[in-house]
Amino acid sequence: DILLTDPPCLRSIDTRVQDNKLHFVVYFRSWDLWGGFPANLAGIQALKEYMAGAIGVEDGCMIVESKGLHLYGYAEDLAKMRLMR
């Protein structure tokens, strides 16, 4: 992946079952605040719920971190409208 012009932003999802709950620790190399953040969190949460059900445990916590969170210029006006600024 390091030789790609545009390497994947999602680098890892570490899983752990503890106290009968499935927990995720997620790491993004880079993250688009407007176009990626909400959809990524929703999709990863849906995956966690599906996996928890499939292995017979409860849904647990999700810890997410990113080395770089950014807002592309095309979305700046949309983000300002969302914040009512």
PDB file of N, CA, C and O in Angstrom:
ATOM      1  N   ASP A   1       0.802  -1.204   0.000  1.00  0.00           N
ATOM      2  CA  ASP A   1       0.000   0.000   0.000  1.00  0.00           C
ATOM      3  C   ASP A   1       0.848   1.272   0.000  1.00  0.00           C
ATOM      4  O   ASP A   1       0.388   2.291  -0.475  1.00  0.00           O
ATOM      5  N   ILE A   2       2.059   1.218   0.537  1.00  0.00           N
ATOM      6  CA  ILE A   2       2.866   2.439   0.613  1.00  0.00           C
ATOM      7  C   ILE A   2       3.345   2.890  -0.755  1.00  0.00           C
ATOM      8  O   ILE A   2       3.766   4.031  -0.915  1.00  0.00           O
ATOM      9  N   LEU A   3       3.287   2.026  -1.760  1.00  0.00           N
ATOM     10  CA  LEU A   3       3.704   2.399  -3.104  1.00  0.00           C
ATOM     11  C   LEU A   3       2.561   2.995  -3.929  1.00  0.00           C
ATOM     12  O   LEU A   3       2.784   3.487  -5.023  1.00  0.00           O
ATOM     13  N   LEU A   4       1.351   2.958  -3.414  1.00  0.00           N
ATOM     14  CA  LEU A   4       0.204   3.518  -4.122  1.00  0.00           C
ATOM     15  C   LEU A   4       0.252   5.036  -4.109  1.00  0.00           C
ATOM     16  O   LEU A   4       0.695   5.655  -3.143  1.00  0.00           O
ATOM     17  N   THR A   5      -0.234   5.651  -5.188  1.00  0.00           N
ATOM     18  CA  THR A   5      -0.331   7.112  -5.249  1.00  0.00           C
ATOM     19  C   THR A   5      -1.283   7.637  -4.186  1.00  0.00           C
ATOM     20  O   THR A   5      -1.046   8.666  -3.573  1.00  0.00           O
ATOM     21  N   ASP A   6      -2.387   6.910  -3.969  1.00  0.00           N
ATOM     22  CA  ASP A   6      -3.399   7.317  -2.996  1.00  0.00           C
ATOM     23  C   ASP A   6      -3.673   6.139  -2.054  1.00  0.00           C
ATOM     24  O   ASP A   6      -4.628   5.390  -2.257  1.00  0.00           O
ATOM     25  N   PRO A   7      -2.830   5.941  -1.023  1.00  0.00           N
ATOM     26  CA  PRO A   7      -3.003   4.781  -0.140  1.00  0.00           C
ATOM     27  C   PRO A   7      -4.294   4.885   0.682  1.00  0.00           C
ATOM     28  O   PRO A   7      -4.814   5.981   0.891  1.00  0.00           O
ATOM     29  N   PRO A   8      -4.830   3.758   1.114  1.00  0.00           N
ATOM     30  CA  PRO A   8      -6.069   3.754   1.890  1.00  0.00           C
ATOM     31  C   PRO A   8      -5.958   4.593   3.163  1.00  0.00           C
ATOM     32  O   PRO A   8      -4.909   4.618   3.810  1.00  0.00           O
ATOM     33  N   CYS A   9      -7.041   5.276   3.484  1.00  0.00           N
ATOM     34  CA  CYS A   9      -7.066   6.087   4.702  1.00  0.00           C
ATOM     35  C   CYS A   9      -7.282   5.213   5.935  1.00  0.00           C
ATOM     36  O   CYS A   9      -6.665   5.436   6.968  1.00  0.00           O
ATOM     37  N   LEU A  10      -8.162   4.234   5.834  1.00  0.00           N
ATOM     38  CA  LEU A  10      -8.412   3.318   6.948  1.00  0.00           C
ATOM     39  C   LEU A  10      -7.258   2.326   7.009  1.00  0.00           C
ATOM     40  O   LEU A  10      -7.039   1.557   6.070  1.00  0.00           O
ATOM     41  N   ARG A  11      -6.513   2.366   8.086  1.00  0.00           N
ATOM     42  CA  ARG A  11      -5.330   1.524   8.204  1.00  0.00           C
ATOM     43  C   ARG A  11      -5.573   0.252   9.006  1.00  0.00           C
ATOM     44  O   ARG A  11      -5.001  -0.784   8.709  1.00  0.00           O
ATOM     45  N   SER A  12      -6.394   0.331  10.048  1.00  0.00           N
ATOM     46  CA  SER A  12      -6.594  -0.887  10.840  1.00  0.00           C
ATOM     47  C   SER A  12      -7.875  -0.807  11.663  1.00  0.00           C
ATOM     48  O   SER A  12      -8.325   0.279  12.036  1.00  0.00           O
ATOM     49  N   ILE A  13      -8.438  -1.981  11.897  1.00  0.00           N
ATOM     50  CA  ILE A  13      -9.516  -2.162  12.868  1.00  0.00           C
ATOM     51  C   ILE A  13      -9.084  -3.308  13.767  1.00  0.00           C
ATOM     52  O   ILE A  13      -9.035  -4.461  13.332  1.00  0.00           O
ATOM     53  N   ASP A  14      -8.735  -2.983  14.986  1.00  0.00           N
ATOM     54  CA  ASP A  14      -8.322  -3.978  15.963  1.00  0.00           C
ATOM     55  C   ASP A  14      -9.564  -4.391  16.749  1.00  0.00           C
ATOM     56  O   ASP A  14     -10.354  -3.538  17.154  1.00  0.00           O
ATOM     57  N   THR A  15      -9.752  -5.669  16.936  1.00  0.00           N
ATOM     58  CA  THR A  15     -10.947  -6.164  17.623  1.00  0.00           C
ATOM     59  C   THR A  15     -10.577  -6.857  18.921  1.00  0.00           C
ATOM     60  O   THR A  15      -9.489  -7.420  19.049  1.00  0.00           O
ATOM     61  N   ARG A  16     -11.497  -6.781  19.859  1.00  0.00           N
ATOM     62  CA  ARG A  16     -11.289  -7.466  21.134  1.00  0.00           C
ATOM     63  C   ARG A  16     -12.655  -7.821  21.722  1.00  0.00           C
ATOM     64  O   ARG A  16     -13.563  -6.999  21.743  1.00  0.00           O
ATOM     65  N   VAL A  17     -12.763  -9.034  22.202  1.00  0.00           N
ATOM     66  CA  VAL A  17     -13.942  -9.432  22.972  1.00  0.00           C
ATOM     67  C   VAL A  17     -13.531  -9.423  24.431  1.00  0.00           C
ATOM     68  O   VAL A  17     -12.596 -10.110  24.833  1.00  0.00           O
ATOM     69  N   GLN A  18     -14.212  -8.595  25.209  1.00  0.00           N
ATOM     70  CA  GLN A  18     -13.930  -8.487  26.640  1.00  0.00           C
ATOM     71  C   GLN A  18     -15.258  -8.289  27.357  1.00  0.00           C
ATOM     72  O   GLN A  18     -16.085  -7.483  26.919  1.00  0.00           O
ATOM     73  N   ASP A  19     -15.448  -9.007  28.431  1.00  0.00           N
ATOM     74  CA  ASP A  19     -16.697  -8.941  29.204  1.00  0.00           C
ATOM     75  C   ASP A  19     -17.920  -9.188  28.318  1.00  0.00           C
ATOM     76  O   ASP A  19     -18.939  -8.509  28.423  1.00  0.00           O
ATOM     77  N   ASN A  20     -17.779 -10.153  27.406  1.00  0.00           N
ATOM     78  CA  ASN A  20     -18.858 -10.559  26.509  1.00  0.00           C
ATOM     79  C   ASN A  20     -19.306  -9.440  25.566  1.00  0.00           C
ATOM     80  O   ASN A  20     -20.457  -9.400  25.133  1.00  0.00           O
ATOM     81  N   LYS A  21     -18.406  -8.499  25.255  1.00  0.00           N
ATOM     82  CA  LYS A  21     -18.706  -7.411  24.326  1.00  0.00           C
ATOM     83  C   LYS A  21     -17.595  -7.309  23.287  1.00  0.00           C
ATOM     84  O   LYS A  21     -16.419  -7.495  23.611  1.00  0.00           O
ATOM     85  N   LEU A  22     -17.986  -6.996  22.048  1.00  0.00           N
ATOM     86  CA  LEU A  22     -17.020  -6.789  20.973  1.00  0.00           C
ATOM     87  C   LEU A  22     -16.645  -5.314  20.904  1.00  0.00           C
ATOM     88  O   LEU A  22     -17.506  -4.456  20.716  1.00  0.00           O
ATOM     89  N   HIS A  23     -15.372  -5.027  21.066  1.00  0.00           N
ATOM     90  CA  HIS A  23     -14.858  -3.664  21.034  1.00  0.00           C
ATOM     91  C   HIS A  23     -13.970  -3.483  19.800  1.00  0.00           C
ATOM     92  O   HIS A  23     -13.260  -4.415  19.410  1.00  0.00           O
ATOM     93  N   PHE A  24     -13.990  -2.291  19.217  1.00  0.00           N
ATOM     94  CA  PHE A  24     -13.139  -1.951  18.077  1.00  0.00           C
ATOM     95  C   PHE A  24     -12.216  -0.799  18.455  1.00  0.00           C
ATOM     96  O   PHE A  24     -12.648   0.147  19.120  1.00  0.00           O
ATOM     97  N   VAL A  25     -10.979  -0.865  18.000  1.00  0.00           N
ATOM     98  CA  VAL A  25     -10.060   0.276  18.019  1.00  0.00           C
ATOM     99  C   VAL A  25      -9.685   0.504  16.556  1.00  0.00           C
ATOM    100  O   VAL A  25      -9.111  -0.375  15.910  1.00  0.00           O
ATOM    101  N   VAL A  26     -10.049   1.673  16.039  1.00  0.00           N
ATOM    102  CA  VAL A  26      -9.937   1.972  14.608  1.00  0.00           C
ATOM    103  C   VAL A  26      -8.906   3.077  14.405  1.00  0.00           C
ATOM    104  O   VAL A  26      -8.886   4.055  15.157  1.00  0.00           O
ATOM    105  N   TYR A  27      -8.067   2.918  13.367  1.00  0.00           N
ATOM    106  CA  TYR A  27      -7.065   3.944  13.080  1.00  0.00           C
ATOM    107  C   TYR A  27      -7.133   4.355  11.607  1.00  0.00           C
ATOM    108  O   TYR A  27      -7.090   3.515  10.713  1.00  0.00           O
ATOM    109  N   PHE A  28      -7.259   5.656  11.387  1.00  0.00           N
ATOM    110  CA  PHE A  28      -7.229   6.236  10.045  1.00  0.00           C
ATOM    111  C   PHE A  28      -5.927   7.010   9.860  1.00  0.00           C
ATOM    112  O   PHE A  28      -5.550   7.809  10.711  1.00  0.00           O
ATOM    113  N   ARG A  29      -5.279   6.795   8.727  1.00  0.00           N
ATOM    114  CA  ARG A  29      -4.085   7.566   8.370  1.00  0.00           C
ATOM    115  C   ARG A  29      -4.478   9.014   8.112  1.00  0.00           C
ATOM    116  O   ARG A  29      -3.802   9.962   8.513  1.00  0.00           O
ATOM    117  N   SER A  30      -5.583   9.201   7.438  1.00  0.00           N
ATOM    118  CA  SER A  30      -6.093  10.514   7.077  1.00  0.00           C
ATOM    119  C   SER A  30      -7.608  10.395   7.017  1.00  0.00           C
ATOM    120  O   SER A  30      -8.135   9.334   6.687  1.00  0.00           O
ATOM    121  N   TRP A  31      -8.313  11.487   7.329  1.00  0.00           N
ATOM    122  CA  TRP A  31      -9.768  11.380   7.409  1.00  0.00           C
ATOM    123  C   TRP A  31     -10.422  12.657   6.938  1.00  0.00           C
ATOM    124  O   TRP A  31     -10.114  13.746   7.416  1.00  0.00           O
ATOM    125  N   ASP A  32     -11.343  12.520   5.992  1.00  0.00           N
ATOM    126  CA  ASP A  32     -12.116  13.637   5.451  1.00  0.00           C
ATOM    127  C   ASP A  32     -13.296  13.907   6.392  1.00  0.00           C
ATOM    128  O   ASP A  32     -14.216  13.104   6.482  1.00  0.00           O
ATOM    129  N   LEU A  33     -13.251  15.027   7.072  1.00  0.00           N
ATOM    130  CA  LEU A  33     -14.274  15.367   8.066  1.00  0.00           C
ATOM    131  C   LEU A  33     -15.678  15.396   7.475  1.00  0.00           C
ATOM    132  O   LEU A  33     -16.617  14.898   8.076  1.00  0.00           O
ATOM    133  N   TRP A  34     -15.842  15.974   6.288  1.00  0.00           N
ATOM    134  CA  TRP A  34     -17.180  16.132   5.719  1.00  0.00           C
ATOM    135  C   TRP A  34     -17.628  14.893   4.951  1.00  0.00           C
ATOM    136  O   TRP A  34     -18.718  14.391   5.161  1.00  0.00           O
ATOM    137  N   GLY A  35     -16.773  14.409   4.052  1.00  0.00           N
ATOM    138  CA  GLY A  35     -17.184  13.336   3.160  1.00  0.00           C
ATOM    139  C   GLY A  35     -16.977  11.934   3.692  1.00  0.00           C
ATOM    140  O   GLY A  35     -17.588  10.989   3.204  1.00  0.00           O
ATOM    141  N   GLY A  36     -16.125  11.758   4.680  1.00  0.00           N
ATOM    142  CA  GLY A  36     -15.821  10.420   5.153  1.00  0.00           C
ATOM    143  C   GLY A  36     -16.240  10.123   6.578  1.00  0.00           C
ATOM    144  O   GLY A  36     -16.780   9.056   6.865  1.00  0.00           O
ATOM    145  N   PHE A  37     -15.979  11.046   7.463  1.00  0.00           N
ATOM    146  CA  PHE A  37     -16.173  10.839   8.905  1.00  0.00           C
ATOM    147  C   PHE A  37     -17.541  10.241   9.264  1.00  0.00           C
ATOM    148  O   PHE A  37     -17.610   9.162   9.849  1.00  0.00           O
ATOM    149  N   PRO A  38     -18.660  10.899   8.903  1.00  0.00           N
ATOM    150  CA  PRO A  38     -19.967  10.361   9.328  1.00  0.00           C
ATOM    151  C   PRO A  38     -20.273   8.992   8.724  1.00  0.00           C
ATOM    152  O   PRO A  38     -20.705   8.077   9.431  1.00  0.00           O
ATOM    153  N   ALA A  39     -20.042   8.851   7.417  1.00  0.00           N
ATOM    154  CA  ALA A  39     -20.347   7.584   6.749  1.00  0.00           C
ATOM    155  C   ALA A  39     -19.429   6.467   7.242  1.00  0.00           C
ATOM    156  O   ALA A  39     -19.870   5.326   7.420  1.00  0.00           O
ATOM    157  N   ASN A  40     -18.158   6.782   7.463  1.00  0.00           N
ATOM    158  CA  ASN A  40     -17.221   5.775   7.957  1.00  0.00           C
ATOM    159  C   ASN A  40     -17.624   5.280   9.337  1.00  0.00           C
ATOM    160  O   ASN A  40     -17.636   4.064   9.590  1.00  0.00           O
ATOM    161  N   LEU A  41     -17.944   6.207  10.243  1.00  0.00           N
ATOM    162  CA  LEU A  41     -18.348   5.789  11.593  1.00  0.00           C
ATOM    163  C   LEU A  41     -19.601   4.927  11.555  1.00  0.00           C
ATOM    164  O   LEU A  41     -19.681   3.906  12.245  1.00  0.00           O
ATOM    165  N   ALA A  42     -20.572   5.319  10.741  1.00  0.00           N
ATOM    166  CA  ALA A  42     -21.817   4.542  10.646  1.00  0.00           C
ATOM    167  C   ALA A  42     -21.550   3.150  10.090  1.00  0.00           C
ATOM    168  O   ALA A  42     -22.071   2.153  10.608  1.00  0.00           O
ATOM    169  N   GLY A  43     -20.745   3.071   9.045  1.00  0.00           N
ATOM    170  CA  GLY A  43     -20.451   1.778   8.439  1.00  0.00           C
ATOM    171  C   GLY A  43     -19.666   0.861   9.356  1.00  0.00           C
ATOM    172  O   GLY A  43     -19.945  -0.345   9.437  1.00  0.00           O
ATOM    173  N   ILE A  44     -18.688   1.412  10.054  1.00  0.00           N
ATOM    174  CA  ILE A  44     -17.887   0.602  10.965  1.00  0.00           C
ATOM    175  C   ILE A  44     -18.721   0.147  12.160  1.00  0.00           C
ATOM    176  O   ILE A  44     -18.598  -0.989  12.623  1.00  0.00           O
ATOM    177  N   GLN A  45     -19.611   1.008  12.639  1.00  0.00           N
ATOM    178  CA  GLN A  45     -20.518   0.607  13.724  1.00  0.00           C
ATOM    179  C   GLN A  45     -21.438  -0.512  13.272  1.00  0.00           C
ATOM    180  O   GLN A  45     -21.661  -1.479  14.005  1.00  0.00           O
ATOM    181  N   ALA A  46     -21.966  -0.409  12.049  1.00  0.00           N
ATOM    182  CA  ALA A  46     -22.834  -1.470  11.519  1.00  0.00           C
ATOM    183  C   ALA A  46     -22.062  -2.786  11.408  1.00  0.00           C
ATOM    184  O   ALA A  46     -22.603  -3.857  11.728  1.00  0.00           O
ATOM    185  N   LEU A  47     -20.810  -2.716  10.974  1.00  0.00           N
ATOM    186  CA  LEU A  47     -19.970  -3.917  10.904  1.00  0.00           C
ATOM    187  C   LEU A  47     -19.771  -4.523  12.285  1.00  0.00           C
ATOM    188  O   LEU A  47     -19.885  -5.743  12.463  1.00  0.00           O
ATOM    189  N   LYS A  48     -19.508  -3.684  13.273  1.00  0.00           N
ATOM    190  CA  LYS A  48     -19.285  -4.170  14.642  1.00  0.00           C
ATOM    191  C   LYS A  48     -20.537  -4.851  15.187  1.00  0.00           C
ATOM    192  O   LYS A  48     -20.462  -5.922  15.800  1.00  0.00           O
ATOM    193  N   GLU A  49     -21.703  -4.248  14.951  1.00  0.00           N
ATOM    194  CA  GLU A  49     -22.959  -4.851  15.415  1.00  0.00           C
ATOM    195  C   GLU A  49     -23.210  -6.189  14.727  1.00  0.00           C
ATOM    196  O   GLU A  49     -23.627  -7.160  15.369  1.00  0.00           O
ATOM    197  N   TYR A  50     -22.934  -6.246  13.415  1.00  0.00           N
ATOM    198  CA  TYR A  50     -23.109  -7.491  12.673  1.00  0.00           C
ATOM    199  C   TYR A  50     -22.179  -8.582  13.214  1.00  0.00           C
ATOM    200  O   TYR A  50     -22.593  -9.721  13.450  1.00  0.00           O
ATOM    201  N   MET A  51     -20.911  -8.233  13.392  1.00  0.00           N
ATOM    202  CA  MET A  51     -19.938  -9.207  13.895  1.00  0.00           C
ATOM    203  C   MET A  51     -20.290  -9.673  15.301  1.00  0.00           C
ATOM    204  O   MET A  51     -20.188 -10.862  15.612  1.00  0.00           O
ATOM    205  N   ALA A  52     -20.707  -8.746  16.148  1.00  0.00           N
ATOM    206  CA  ALA A  52     -21.078  -9.115  17.519  1.00  0.00           C
ATOM    207  C   ALA A  52     -22.223 -10.125  17.502  1.00  0.00           C
ATOM    208  O   ALA A  52     -22.195 -11.134  18.220  1.00  0.00           O
ATOM    209  N   GLY A  53     -23.227  -9.858  16.675  1.00  0.00           N
ATOM    210  CA  GLY A  53     -24.350 -10.788  16.564  1.00  0.00           C
ATOM    211  C   GLY A  53     -23.920 -12.147  16.030  1.00  0.00           C
ATOM    212  O   GLY A  53     -24.399 -13.188  16.474  1.00  0.00           O
ATOM    213  N   ALA A  54     -23.017 -12.133  15.057  1.00  0.00           N
ATOM    214  CA  ALA A  54     -22.573 -13.381  14.426  1.00  0.00           C
ATOM    215  C   ALA A  54     -21.785 -14.264  15.386  1.00  0.00           C
ATOM    216  O   ALA A  54     -21.845 -15.497  15.283  1.00  0.00           O
ATOM    217  N   ILE A  55     -21.059 -13.649  16.315  1.00  0.00           N
ATOM    218  CA  ILE A  55     -20.268 -14.462  17.258  1.00  0.00           C
ATOM    219  C   ILE A  55     -20.944 -14.602  18.619  1.00  0.00           C
ATOM    220  O   ILE A  55     -20.398 -15.238  19.518  1.00  0.00           O
ATOM    221  N   GLY A  56     -22.130 -13.992  18.771  1.00  0.00           N
ATOM    222  CA  GLY A  56     -22.918 -14.202  19.983  1.00  0.00           C
ATOM    223  C   GLY A  56     -22.488 -13.399  21.192  1.00  0.00           C
ATOM    224  O   GLY A  56     -22.585 -13.882  22.316  1.00  0.00           O
ATOM    225  N   VAL A  57     -21.984 -12.180  20.958  1.00  0.00           N
ATOM    226  CA  VAL A  57     -21.633 -11.291  22.066  1.00  0.00           C
ATOM    227  C   VAL A  57     -22.384  -9.970  21.892  1.00  0.00           C
ATOM    228  O   VAL A  57     -23.024  -9.732  20.870  1.00  0.00           O
ATOM    229  N   GLU A  58     -22.272  -9.097  22.884  1.00  0.00           N
ATOM    230  CA  GLU A  58     -22.917  -7.789  22.816  1.00  0.00           C
ATOM    231  C   GLU A  58     -22.040  -6.795  22.069  1.00  0.00           C
ATOM    232  O   GLU A  58     -20.834  -6.979  21.933  1.00  0.00           O
ATOM    233  N   ASP A  59     -22.680  -5.727  21.620  1.00  0.00           N
ATOM    234  CA  ASP A  59     -21.954  -4.631  20.986  1.00  0.00           C
ATOM    235  C   ASP A  59     -21.211  -3.861  22.069  1.00  0.00           C
ATOM    236  O   ASP A  59     -21.760  -3.558  23.128  1.00  0.00           O
ATOM    237  N   GLY A  60     -19.956  -3.531  21.811  1.00  0.00           N
ATOM    238  CA  GLY A  60     -19.145  -2.816  22.794  1.00  0.00           C
ATOM    239  C   GLY A  60     -18.752  -1.434  22.325  1.00  0.00           C
ATOM    240  O   GLY A  60     -19.428  -0.816  21.506  1.00  0.00           O
ATOM    241  N   CYS A  61     -17.630  -0.951  22.812  1.00  0.00           N
ATOM    242  CA  CYS A  61     -17.142   0.399  22.530  1.00  0.00           C
ATOM    243  C   CYS A  61     -16.364   0.441  21.218  1.00  0.00           C
ATOM    244  O   CYS A  61     -15.849  -0.568  20.759  1.00  0.00           O
ATOM    245  N   MET A  62     -16.280   1.653  20.668  1.00  0.00           N
ATOM    246  CA  MET A  62     -15.431   1.891  19.510  1.00  0.00           C
ATOM    247  C   MET A  62     -14.561   3.104  19.822  1.00  0.00           C
ATOM    248  O   MET A  62     -15.071   4.181  20.114  1.00  0.00           O
ATOM    249  N   ILE A  63     -13.260   2.893  19.761  1.00  0.00           N
ATOM    250  CA  ILE A  63     -12.300   3.984  19.934  1.00  0.00           C
ATOM    251  C   ILE A  63     -11.705   4.244  18.558  1.00  0.00           C
ATOM    252  O   ILE A  63     -11.219   3.319  17.901  1.00  0.00           O
ATOM    253  N   VAL A  64     -11.765   5.511  18.107  1.00  0.00           N
ATOM    254  CA  VAL A  64     -11.303   5.853  16.768  1.00  0.00           C
ATOM    255  C   VAL A  64     -10.283   6.970  16.865  1.00  0.00           C
ATOM    256  O   VAL A  64     -10.472   7.932  17.607  1.00  0.00           O
ATOM    257  N   GLU A  65      -9.181   6.828  16.100  1.00  0.00           N
ATOM    258  CA  GLU A  65      -8.177   7.882  16.068  1.00  0.00           C
ATOM    259  C   GLU A  65      -7.705   8.074  14.636  1.00  0.00           C
ATOM    260  O   GLU A  65      -7.810   7.181  13.806  1.00  0.00           O
ATOM    261  N   SER A  66      -7.190   9.280  14.379  1.00  0.00           N
ATOM    262  CA  SER A  66      -6.673   9.602  13.062  1.00  0.00           C
ATOM    263  C   SER A  66      -5.460  10.503  13.194  1.00  0.00           C
ATOM    264  O   SER A  66      -5.435  11.401  14.035  1.00  0.00           O
ATOM    265  N   LYS A  67      -4.483  10.253  12.338  1.00  0.00           N
ATOM    266  CA  LYS A  67      -3.293  11.096  12.326  1.00  0.00           C
ATOM    267  C   LYS A  67      -3.590  12.452  11.694  1.00  0.00           C
ATOM    268  O   LYS A  67      -2.948  13.440  12.013  1.00  0.00           O
ATOM    269  N   GLY A  68      -4.589  12.507  10.816  1.00  0.00           N
ATOM    270  CA  GLY A  68      -4.899  13.765  10.146  1.00  0.00           C
ATOM    271  C   GLY A  68      -6.369  13.864   9.784  1.00  0.00           C
ATOM    272  O   GLY A  68      -6.867  13.076   8.995  1.00  0.00           O
ATOM    273  N   LEU A  69      -7.049  14.814  10.366  1.00  0.00           N
ATOM    274  CA  LEU A  69      -8.445  15.089  10.035  1.00  0.00           C
ATOM    275  C   LEU A  69      -8.467  16.380   9.235  1.00  0.00           C
ATOM    276  O   LEU A  69      -7.860  17.376   9.628  1.00  0.00           O
ATOM    277  N   HIS A  70      -9.145  16.361   8.071  1.00  0.00           N
ATOM    278  CA  HIS A  70      -9.124  17.539   7.217  1.00  0.00           C
ATOM    279  C   HIS A  70     -10.498  17.820   6.619  1.00  0.00           C
ATOM    280  O   HIS A  70     -11.361  16.956   6.602  1.00  0.00           O
ATOM    281  N   LEU A  71     -10.651  19.031   6.151  1.00  0.00           N
ATOM    282  CA  LEU A  71     -11.860  19.471   5.467  1.00  0.00           C
ATOM    283  C   LEU A  71     -11.431  20.014   4.109  1.00  0.00           C
ATOM    284  O   LEU A  71     -10.669  20.972   4.041  1.00  0.00           O
ATOM    285  N   TYR A  72     -11.891  19.374   3.034  1.00  0.00           N
ATOM    286  CA  TYR A  72     -11.538  19.829   1.694  1.00  0.00           C
ATOM    287  C   TYR A  72     -12.222  21.159   1.391  1.00  0.00           C
ATOM    288  O   TYR A  72     -13.304  21.449   1.904  1.00  0.00           O
ATOM    289  N   GLY A  73     -11.587  21.938   0.544  1.00  0.00           N
ATOM    290  CA  GLY A  73     -12.102  23.254   0.199  1.00  0.00           C
ATOM    291  C   GLY A  73     -13.512  23.248  -0.358  1.00  0.00           C
ATOM    292  O   GLY A  73     -14.314  24.136  -0.060  1.00  0.00           O
ATOM    293  N   TYR A  74     -13.854  22.220  -1.161  1.00  0.00           N
ATOM    294  CA  TYR A  74     -15.195  22.174  -1.751  1.00  0.00           C
ATOM    295  C   TYR A  74     -16.291  22.061  -0.700  1.00  0.00           C
ATOM    296  O   TYR A  74     -17.440  22.423  -0.943  1.00  0.00           O
ATOM    297  N   ALA A  75     -15.959  21.569   0.482  1.00  0.00           N
ATOM    298  CA  ALA A  75     -16.959  21.355   1.531  1.00  0.00           C
ATOM    299  C   ALA A  75     -16.959  22.464   2.577  1.00  0.00           C
ATOM    300  O   ALA A  75     -17.791  22.460   3.483  1.00  0.00           O
ATOM    301  N   GLU A  76     -16.072  23.425   2.451  1.00  0.00           N
ATOM    302  CA  GLU A  76     -15.953  24.466   3.476  1.00  0.00           C
ATOM    303  C   GLU A  76     -17.244  25.260   3.646  1.00  0.00           C
ATOM    304  O   GLU A  76     -17.700  25.471   4.771  1.00  0.00           O
ATOM    305  N   ASP A  77     -17.851  25.699   2.543  1.00  0.00           N
ATOM    306  CA  ASP A  77     -19.102  26.459   2.646  1.00  0.00           C
ATOM    307  C   ASP A  77     -20.227  25.614   3.235  1.00  0.00           C
ATOM    308  O   ASP A  77     -21.041  26.103   4.022  1.00  0.00           O
ATOM    309  N   LEU A  78     -20.287  24.337   2.864  1.00  0.00           N
ATOM    310  CA  LEU A  78     -21.307  23.441   3.422  1.00  0.00           C
ATOM    311  C   LEU A  78     -21.127  23.283   4.932  1.00  0.00           C
ATOM    312  O   LEU A  78     -22.097  23.303   5.688  1.00  0.00           O
ATOM    313  N   ALA A  79     -19.883  23.156   5.353  1.00  0.00           N
ATOM    314  CA  ALA A  79     -19.609  22.991   6.794  1.00  0.00           C
ATOM    315  C   ALA A  79     -19.975  24.271   7.541  1.00  0.00           C
ATOM    316  O   ALA A  79     -20.538  24.206   8.641  1.00  0.00           O
ATOM    317  N   LYS A  80     -19.694  25.430   6.961  1.00  0.00           N
ATOM    318  CA  LYS A  80     -20.045  26.696   7.599  1.00  0.00           C
ATOM    319  C   LYS A  80     -21.566  26.841   7.718  1.00  0.00           C
ATOM    320  O   LYS A  80     -22.074  27.294   8.743  1.00  0.00           O
ATOM    321  N   MET A  81     -22.291  26.433   6.663  1.00  0.00           N
ATOM    322  CA  MET A  81     -23.761  26.484   6.730  1.00  0.00           C
ATOM    323  C   MET A  81     -24.270  25.560   7.820  1.00  0.00           C
ATOM    324  O   MET A  81     -25.198  25.900   8.558  1.00  0.00           O
ATOM    325  N   ARG A  82     -23.678  24.383   7.928  1.00  0.00           N
ATOM    326  CA  ARG A  82     -24.095  23.412   8.956  1.00  0.00           C
ATOM    327  C   ARG A  82     -23.892  23.978  10.355  1.00  0.00           C
ATOM    328  O   ARG A  82     -24.665  23.721  11.258  1.00  0.00           O
ATOM    329  N   LEU A  83     -22.833  24.783  10.521  1.00  0.00           N
ATOM    330  CA  LEU A  83     -22.532  25.404  11.807  1.00  0.00           C
ATOM    331  C   LEU A  83     -23.230  26.748  11.978  1.00  0.00           C
ATOM    332  O   LEU A  83     -23.052  27.422  12.985  1.00  0.00           O
ATOM    333  N   MET A  84     -24.010  27.126  10.932  1.00  0.00           N
ATOM    334  CA  MET A  84     -24.741  28.402  10.947  1.00  0.00           C
ATOM    335  C   MET A  84     -23.800  29.582  11.086  1.00  0.00           C
ATOM    336  O   MET A  84     -24.061  30.505  11.864  1.00  0.00           O
ATOM    337  N   ARG A  85     -22.699  29.569  10.362  1.00  0.00           N
ATOM    338  CA  ARG A  85     -21.728  30.661  10.401  1.00  0.00           C
ATOM    339  C   ARG A  85     -21.650  31.347   9.071  1.00  0.00           C
ATOM    340  O   ARG A  85     -21.634  30.834   8.055  1.00  0.00           O
TER     341      ARG A  85
END
